[in-house]
Short mmCIF file of C-alpha atoms in Angstrom, two decimals:
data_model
loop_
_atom_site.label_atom_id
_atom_site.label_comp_id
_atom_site.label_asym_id
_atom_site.label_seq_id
_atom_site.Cartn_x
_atom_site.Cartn_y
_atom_site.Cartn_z
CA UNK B 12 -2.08 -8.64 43.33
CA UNK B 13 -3.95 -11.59 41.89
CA UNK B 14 -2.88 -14.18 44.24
CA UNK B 15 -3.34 -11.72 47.08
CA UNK B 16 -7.09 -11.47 45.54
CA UNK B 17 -6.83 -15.18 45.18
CA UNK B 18 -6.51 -15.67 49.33
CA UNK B 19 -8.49 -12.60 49.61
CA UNK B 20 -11.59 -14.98 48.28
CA UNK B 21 -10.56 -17.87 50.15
CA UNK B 22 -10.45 -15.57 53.28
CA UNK B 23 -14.39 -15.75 53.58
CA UNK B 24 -14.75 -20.18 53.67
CA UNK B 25 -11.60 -20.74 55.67
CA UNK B 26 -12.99 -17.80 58.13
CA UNK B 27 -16.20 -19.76 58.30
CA UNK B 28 -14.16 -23.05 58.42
CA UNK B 29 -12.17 -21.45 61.68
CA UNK B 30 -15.51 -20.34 63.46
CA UNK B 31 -16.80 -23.48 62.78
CA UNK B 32 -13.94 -25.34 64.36
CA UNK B 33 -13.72 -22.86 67.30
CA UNK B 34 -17.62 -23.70 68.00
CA UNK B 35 -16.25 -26.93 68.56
CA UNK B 36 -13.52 -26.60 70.57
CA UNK B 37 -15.78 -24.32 72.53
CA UNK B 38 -18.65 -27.35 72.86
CA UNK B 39 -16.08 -29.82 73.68
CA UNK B 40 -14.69 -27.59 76.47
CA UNK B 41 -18.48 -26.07 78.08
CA UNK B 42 -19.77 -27.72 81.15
CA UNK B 43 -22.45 -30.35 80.86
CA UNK B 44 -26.02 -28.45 80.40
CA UNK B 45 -23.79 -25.33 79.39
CA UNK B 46 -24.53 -23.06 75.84
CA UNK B 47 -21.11 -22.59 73.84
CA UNK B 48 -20.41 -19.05 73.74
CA UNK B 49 -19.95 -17.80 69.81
CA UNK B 50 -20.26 -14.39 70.62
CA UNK B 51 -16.96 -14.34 71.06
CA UNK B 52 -15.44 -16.01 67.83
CA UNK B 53 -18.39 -13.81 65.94
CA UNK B 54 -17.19 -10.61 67.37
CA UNK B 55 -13.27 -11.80 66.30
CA UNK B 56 -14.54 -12.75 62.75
CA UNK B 57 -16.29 -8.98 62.56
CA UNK B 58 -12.75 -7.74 63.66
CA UNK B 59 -10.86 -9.65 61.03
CA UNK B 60 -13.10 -8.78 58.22
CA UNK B 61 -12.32 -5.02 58.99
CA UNK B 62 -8.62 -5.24 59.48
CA UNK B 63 -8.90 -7.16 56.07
CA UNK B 64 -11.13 -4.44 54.52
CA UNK B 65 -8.66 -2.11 55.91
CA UNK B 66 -5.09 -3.43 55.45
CA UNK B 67 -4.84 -1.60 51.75
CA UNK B 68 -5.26 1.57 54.07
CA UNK B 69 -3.08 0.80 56.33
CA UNK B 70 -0.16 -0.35 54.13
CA UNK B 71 -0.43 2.91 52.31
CA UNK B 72 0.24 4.98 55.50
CA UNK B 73 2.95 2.86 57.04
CA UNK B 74 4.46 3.09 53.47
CA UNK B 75 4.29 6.81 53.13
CA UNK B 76 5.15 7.40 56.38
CA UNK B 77 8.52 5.99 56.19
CA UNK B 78 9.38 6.75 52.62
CA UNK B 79 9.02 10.22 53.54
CA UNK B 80 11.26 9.83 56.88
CA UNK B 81 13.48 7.75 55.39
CA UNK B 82 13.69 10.45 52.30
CA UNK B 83 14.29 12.94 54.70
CA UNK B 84 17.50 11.39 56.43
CA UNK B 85 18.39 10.27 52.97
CA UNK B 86 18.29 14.30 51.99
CA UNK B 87 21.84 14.68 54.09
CA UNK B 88 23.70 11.93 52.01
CA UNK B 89 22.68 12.09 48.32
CA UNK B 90 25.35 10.25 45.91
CA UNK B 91 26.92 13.40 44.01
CA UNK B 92 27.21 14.96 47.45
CA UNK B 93 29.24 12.34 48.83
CA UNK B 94 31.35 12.06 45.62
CA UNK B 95 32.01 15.52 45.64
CA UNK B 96 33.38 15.75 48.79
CA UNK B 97 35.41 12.91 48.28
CA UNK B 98 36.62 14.05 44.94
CA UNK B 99 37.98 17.15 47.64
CA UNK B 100 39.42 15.08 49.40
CA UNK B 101 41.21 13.21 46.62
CA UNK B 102 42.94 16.82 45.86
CA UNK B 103 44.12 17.39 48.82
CA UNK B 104 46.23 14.41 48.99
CA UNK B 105 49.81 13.90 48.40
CA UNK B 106 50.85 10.89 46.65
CA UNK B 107 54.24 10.10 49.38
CA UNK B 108 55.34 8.32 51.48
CA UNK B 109 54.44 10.66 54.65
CA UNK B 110 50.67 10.55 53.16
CA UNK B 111 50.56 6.01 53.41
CA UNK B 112 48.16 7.08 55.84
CA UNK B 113 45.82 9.52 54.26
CA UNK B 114 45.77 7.29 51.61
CA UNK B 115 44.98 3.97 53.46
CA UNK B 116 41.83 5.72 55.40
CA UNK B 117 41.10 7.63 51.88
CA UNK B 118 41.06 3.92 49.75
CA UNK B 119 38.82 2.37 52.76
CA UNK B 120 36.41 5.22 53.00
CA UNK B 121 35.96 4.75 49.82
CA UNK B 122 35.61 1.08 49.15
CA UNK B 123 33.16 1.37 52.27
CA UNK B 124 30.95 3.61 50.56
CA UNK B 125 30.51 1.73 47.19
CA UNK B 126 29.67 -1.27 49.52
CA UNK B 127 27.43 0.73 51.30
CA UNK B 128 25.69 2.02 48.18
CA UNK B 129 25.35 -1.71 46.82
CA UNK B 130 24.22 -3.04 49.91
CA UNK B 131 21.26 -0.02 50.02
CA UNK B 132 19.92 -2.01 46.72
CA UNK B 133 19.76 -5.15 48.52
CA UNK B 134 18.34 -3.78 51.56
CA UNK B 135 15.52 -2.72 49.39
CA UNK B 136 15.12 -5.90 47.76
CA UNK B 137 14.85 -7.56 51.26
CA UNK B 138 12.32 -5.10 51.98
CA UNK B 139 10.39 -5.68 48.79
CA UNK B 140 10.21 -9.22 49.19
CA UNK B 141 9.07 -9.35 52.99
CA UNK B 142 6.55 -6.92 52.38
CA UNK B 143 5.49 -8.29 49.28
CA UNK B 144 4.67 -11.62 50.68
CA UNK B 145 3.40 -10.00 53.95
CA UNK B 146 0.48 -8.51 51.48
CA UNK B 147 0.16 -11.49 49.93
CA UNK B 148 -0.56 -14.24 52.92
CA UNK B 149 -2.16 -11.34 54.38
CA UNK B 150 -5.96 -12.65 54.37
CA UNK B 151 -4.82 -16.04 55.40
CA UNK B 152 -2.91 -14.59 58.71
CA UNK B 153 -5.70 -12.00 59.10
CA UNK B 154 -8.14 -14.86 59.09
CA UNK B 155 -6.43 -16.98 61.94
CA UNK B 156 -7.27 -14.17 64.24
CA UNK B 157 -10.63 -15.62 64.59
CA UNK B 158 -9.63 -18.26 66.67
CA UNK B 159 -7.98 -17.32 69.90
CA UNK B 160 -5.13 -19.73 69.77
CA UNK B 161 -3.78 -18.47 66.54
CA UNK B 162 -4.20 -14.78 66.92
CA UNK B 163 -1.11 -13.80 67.66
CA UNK B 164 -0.31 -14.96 63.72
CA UNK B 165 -1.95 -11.80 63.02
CA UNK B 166 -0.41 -10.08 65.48
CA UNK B 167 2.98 -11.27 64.48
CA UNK B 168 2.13 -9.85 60.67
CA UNK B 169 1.39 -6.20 62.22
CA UNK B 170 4.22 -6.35 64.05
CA UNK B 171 6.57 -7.91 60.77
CA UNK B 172 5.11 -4.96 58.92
CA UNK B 173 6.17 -2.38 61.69
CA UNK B 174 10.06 -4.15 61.64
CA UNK B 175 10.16 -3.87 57.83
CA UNK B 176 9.33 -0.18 58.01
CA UNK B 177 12.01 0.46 60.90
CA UNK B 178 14.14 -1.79 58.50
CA UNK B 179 13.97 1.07 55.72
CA UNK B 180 14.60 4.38 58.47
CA UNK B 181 17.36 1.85 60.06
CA UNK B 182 19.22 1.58 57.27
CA UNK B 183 18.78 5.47 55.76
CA UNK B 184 20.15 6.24 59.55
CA UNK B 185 22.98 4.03 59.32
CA UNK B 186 23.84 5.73 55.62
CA UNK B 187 23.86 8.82 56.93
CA UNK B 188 26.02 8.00 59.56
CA UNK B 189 28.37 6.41 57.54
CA UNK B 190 28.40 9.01 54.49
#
């Protein structure tokens, strides 16, 4: 939180620093006797500042939103459910030779699942971390939409955001499939 307010303070001089730099591309690139046209880089900046005023909001609904979906697909495959009914299935074996087979699928069912399980931890780390440092560099990336040429930085964040979030329902699908 403080080094995204850190950038969230530098947000305001590099945004000035990129209109003032996009005033001169635009001056360099006019026809002789033309006016630059600012409006344009001044209506961007207005844009930025609200997605930036905004993004708190916005992280907070893309984060509820899938929590709560993937909570939902996670309600079929909770941990003592899955134990249980292979604990069930664990009784109803036969330790002989006709039952190598049972046993085989039984022993890799069940080594798939604790790596499953694990692997749910570091999916969430992964997760953490991306959107973590999303929020972060967020006013910096939010800022480059000022200048034409580098908007689709801030475009690419929006979209990282939305591929984290499918990330997390993804992965709660693929769990219940598996489970």
């Amino acid at each position: 939180k403080q080094i995204h307010n850190l950038f969230f303070g530098i947000f305001f001089g590099f945004a000035t620093v990129l209109i003032l730099m996009g005033v001169i591309v635009e001056y360099f690139k006019m026809p002789l006797g033309g006016f630059p046209q600012t409006s344009q880089l001044v209506g961007r900046a207005l844009i930025a500042g609200i997605m930036l005023y905004s993004l708190p909001e916005v992280l907070n609904t893309l984060a509820d939103l899938t929590d709560s979906i993937a909570s939902h697909i996670n309600s079929y495959n909770t941990f003592e459910h899955v134990v249980i009914k292979l604990g069930d299935k664990l009784n109803t074996l036969t330790w002989s030779w006709t039952s190598v087979k049972d046993s085989i699928i039984f022993a890799i069912s069940w080594t798939t699942f604790f790596i499953l399980y694990i692997s749910i931890f570091i999916m969430n780390a992964g997760v953490m971390f991306v959107w973590t440092l999303l929020y972060v560099l967020s006013p910096i990336l939010i800022a480059l939409f000022i200048i034409p040429a580098t908007a689709s930085v801030t475009t690419g964040m929006y979209r990282a955001l939305f591929e984290v979030c499918a990330w997390k329902i993804c992965w709660a699908v693929l769990a219940a499939l598996l489970w």
